[in-house]
Coordinates of C-alpha atoms in Angstrom, one line a residue:
M1 CA 37.8 98.8 -21.0
I2 CA 36.0 99.4 -17.7
E3 CA 32.4 98.1 -17.1
F4 CA 30.7 100.0 -14.4
F5 CA 27.5 98.4 -13.0
F6 CA 25.7 101.0 -10.9
D7 CA 22.5 102.1 -9.1
C8 CA 22.1 105.8 -8.2
S9 CA 20.6 104.8 -4.8
S10 CA 24.0 104.0 -3.3
P11 CA 26.2 106.8 -1.8
W12 CA 29.4 104.8 -2.4
T13 CA 28.4 104.4 -6.0
Y14 CA 28.0 108.2 -6.3
L15 CA 31.6 108.5 -5.1
A16 CA 32.9 105.8 -7.5
F17 CA 30.9 107.2 -10.4
H18 CA 32.4 110.6 -9.8
N19 CA 36.0 109.4 -9.1
I20 CA 36.4 106.8 -11.9
Q21 CA 35.8 109.3 -14.7
P22 CA 39.0 111.3 -14.4
L23 CA 40.9 108.1 -13.7
A24 CA 39.6 106.5 -16.9
K25 CA 40.4 109.6 -18.9
E26 CA 43.9 109.8 -17.5
L27 CA 44.7 106.2 -18.5
G28 CA 42.8 106.2 -21.8
A29 CA 40.2 103.6 -20.7
E30 CA 36.7 103.5 -22.1
I31 CA 33.9 103.2 -19.5
V32 CA 30.8 101.2 -20.4
W33 CA 28.1 102.2 -18.1
R34 CA 25.8 99.4 -17.0
P35 CA 22.7 100.5 -15.0
I36 CA 21.3 97.9 -12.5
L37 CA 18.9 97.6 -9.6
V38 CA 20.9 96.9 -6.5
G39 CA 17.8 95.8 -4.6
G40 CA 17.5 93.0 -7.0
I41 CA 21.0 91.9 -6.2
F42 CA 20.4 92.1 -2.5
N43 CA 17.2 90.0 -2.8
T44 CA 19.0 87.4 -4.9
V45 CA 22.5 87.0 -3.4
N46 CA 23.1 89.5 -0.6
P47 CA 20.2 89.7 1.9
S48 CA 22.7 90.4 4.7
V49 CA 22.5 94.0 3.8
Y50 CA 18.9 94.2 5.1
A51 CA 19.9 92.5 8.4
Q52 CA 22.7 95.0 8.8
R53 CA 20.3 97.9 8.3
E54 CA 17.8 96.5 10.9
K55 CA 20.5 95.8 13.5
P56 CA 23.5 98.0 12.8
V57 CA 26.6 97.6 15.0
P58 CA 26.7 101.1 16.6
L59 CA 30.5 101.6 16.6
K60 CA 30.8 100.4 13.0
A61 CA 27.8 102.5 11.9
R62 CA 29.2 105.7 13.5
Y63 CA 32.6 105.1 11.8
M64 CA 30.9 104.4 8.4
K65 CA 29.1 107.7 8.6
K66 CA 32.5 109.5 9.2
D67 CA 34.2 107.5 6.5
L68 CA 31.5 108.4 3.9
Q69 CA 31.9 112.1 4.8
D70 CA 35.7 111.9 4.5
W71 CA 35.4 110.4 1.0
A72 CA 32.7 113.0 0.1
R73 CA 34.9 115.8 1.2
A74 CA 37.9 114.4 -0.7
A75 CA 35.8 114.2 -3.9
G76 CA 34.2 117.6 -3.4
L77 CA 30.7 116.2 -3.2
E78 CA 27.8 116.8 -0.8
I79 CA 26.3 113.6 0.6
K80 CA 23.5 113.5 3.2
M81 CA 23.3 110.1 4.8
P82 CA 20.7 109.0 5.3
P83 CA 18.5 111.0 3.0
T84 CA 14.9 111.6 4.1
V85 CA 13.7 108.8 1.9
F86 CA 16.0 105.8 2.3
P87 CA 16.2 103.3 0.8
V88 CA 14.7 104.8 -2.3
N89 CA 13.0 103.1 -5.3
S90 CA 15.4 104.0 -8.1
V91 CA 13.8 101.9 -10.8
K92 CA 12.5 104.8 -13.0
A93 CA 15.8 106.7 -12.8
M94 CA 17.8 103.5 -13.7
R95 CA 15.5 102.8 -16.6
G96 CA 16.1 106.4 -17.7
C97 CA 19.8 105.7 -17.8
I98 CA 19.2 102.6 -19.9
W99 CA 16.9 104.6 -22.3
L100 CA 19.5 107.3 -22.7
G101 CA 22.3 104.9 -23.5
K102 CA 25.6 106.6 -24.3
E103 CA 24.1 109.9 -23.3
M104 CA 23.3 108.8 -19.7
V105 CA 26.1 110.4 -17.8
P106 CA 24.7 113.9 -17.4
F107 CA 21.4 112.5 -16.3
A108 CA 22.9 110.0 -13.9
T109 CA 25.1 112.7 -12.5
A110 CA 22.0 114.9 -11.9
V111 CA 20.1 112.0 -10.3
F112 CA 23.0 111.4 -7.9
Q113 CA 23.2 115.1 -7.0
A114 CA 19.5 115.4 -6.6
Y115 CA 19.2 112.4 -4.2
W116 CA 22.5 112.6 -2.3
G117 CA 23.2 116.3 -2.4
G118 CA 19.7 117.7 -2.6
D119 CA 17.7 115.2 -0.5
K120 CA 15.1 114.8 -3.3
D121 CA 13.0 111.6 -3.7
I122 CA 14.2 110.3 -7.1
S123 CA 11.3 107.8 -7.2
Q124 CA 8.9 110.7 -7.9
D125 CA 8.0 111.7 -11.4
A126 CA 8.1 115.4 -10.6
V127 CA 11.7 115.1 -9.4
L128 CA 12.7 113.2 -12.5
A129 CA 10.9 115.8 -14.7
D130 CA 12.9 118.5 -13.0
I131 CA 16.1 116.6 -13.7
C132 CA 15.1 116.1 -17.3
K133 CA 14.6 119.9 -17.6
Q134 CA 18.0 120.5 -16.0
V135 CA 19.9 118.4 -18.4
G136 CA 17.9 119.1 -21.6
I137 CA 15.9 115.9 -21.9
D138 CA 12.4 115.9 -23.5
E139 CA 10.2 114.9 -20.6
P140 CA 7.3 113.2 -22.5
K141 CA 9.9 111.2 -24.5
F142 CA 11.7 110.2 -21.3
F143 CA 8.6 108.9 -19.5
A144 CA 7.4 107.1 -22.6
G145 CA 10.8 105.6 -23.1
I146 CA 11.2 104.3 -19.5
S147 CA 7.8 102.5 -19.8
E148 CA 8.9 100.5 -22.9
Q149 CA 9.2 96.7 -22.2
G150 CA 12.6 96.5 -23.8
I151 CA 14.0 99.1 -21.4
K152 CA 12.6 97.3 -18.4
D153 CA 14.0 94.0 -19.7
Q154 CA 17.4 95.4 -20.2
L155 CA 17.6 96.7 -16.7
K156 CA 16.6 93.3 -15.4
A157 CA 19.1 91.6 -17.7
N158 CA 22.0 93.9 -16.5
T159 CA 21.1 93.1 -12.9
E160 CA 21.0 89.3 -13.5
E161 CA 24.3 89.5 -15.5
V162 CA 26.3 91.2 -12.8
V163 CA 25.1 88.6 -10.3
A164 CA 26.0 85.8 -12.7
R165 CA 29.5 87.3 -13.0
G166 CA 30.0 87.4 -9.3
G167 CA 28.7 90.8 -8.2
F168 CA 26.9 91.3 -4.9
G169 CA 26.3 95.1 -4.8
S170 CA 26.9 98.5 -6.3
P171 CA 29.2 99.6 -7.7
T172 CA 30.6 96.5 -9.3
I173 CA 33.4 97.3 -11.7
F174 CA 35.1 95.0 -14.2
V175 CA 38.4 95.6 -15.9
G176 CA 38.8 93.6 -19.1
K177 CA 35.6 91.6 -18.6
T178 CA 36.8 89.2 -15.8
D179 CA 38.8 91.3 -13.3
M180 CA 36.1 92.4 -10.7
Y181 CA 36.3 95.1 -8.1
F182 CA 33.7 96.3 -5.7
G183 CA 33.3 99.8 -4.2
N184 CA 34.8 103.2 -4.4
D185 CA 37.8 102.4 -2.2
R186 CA 39.0 99.9 -4.8
L187 CA 39.9 102.6 -7.3
P188 CA 43.6 102.5 -6.5
L189 CA 43.6 98.8 -7.4
I190 CA 41.6 99.6 -10.6
R191 CA 44.3 102.1 -11.5
E192 CA 47.0 99.4 -11.0
A193 CA 45.0 96.9 -13.1
L194 CA 44.6 99.4 -16.0
S195 CA 48.2 100.4 -15.8
R196 CA 49.3 96.8 -16.0
S197 CA 47.0 96.2 -18.9
K198 CA 48.3 99.2 -20.7
A199 CA 51.9 98.2 -20.2
S200 CA 51.3 94.6 -21.4
A201 CA 49.6 96.0 -24.6
A202 CA 52.5 98.3 -25.3

């Protein structure tokens, strides 16, 4: 089993979200999607992200931009970095993922595409309403659902859980509950971990 803790406001998470699905299918691994708020993680255990944004190292920042585009091209994705609104408040989108439960993948995919490919502000109700129409979600039910206290509490609980388990950003990925990986570029290691697990279970 793969647990995938994610926030749609991260471009590297978009890549990992896209890339891990065929990998899991190939190796017969179930993905449990765990929406979080990455800002809550940064505030709690990783405030260095904010300092890095305020005072980026020019050479590193230039390379990271190229690196992101190389990964996007390899995945066949469009990613504009930075989007017009960055960072973005993704709380409503991530609550939407929680509310949708096992049906969240088409919605989350559309949110990633809208923000990173379409440069749309996913904090806005109008943008989320358009995404709901696009993927066939009842808009009034969606907005009522994401305002429920239980949905808000679950998003907070997921965020606190990933920190308690050692996570410090998005995406944080676990194989078999305890084996943690961070970031899109760790997928080759996740492949190896899944292959080892499959071999030992045979």
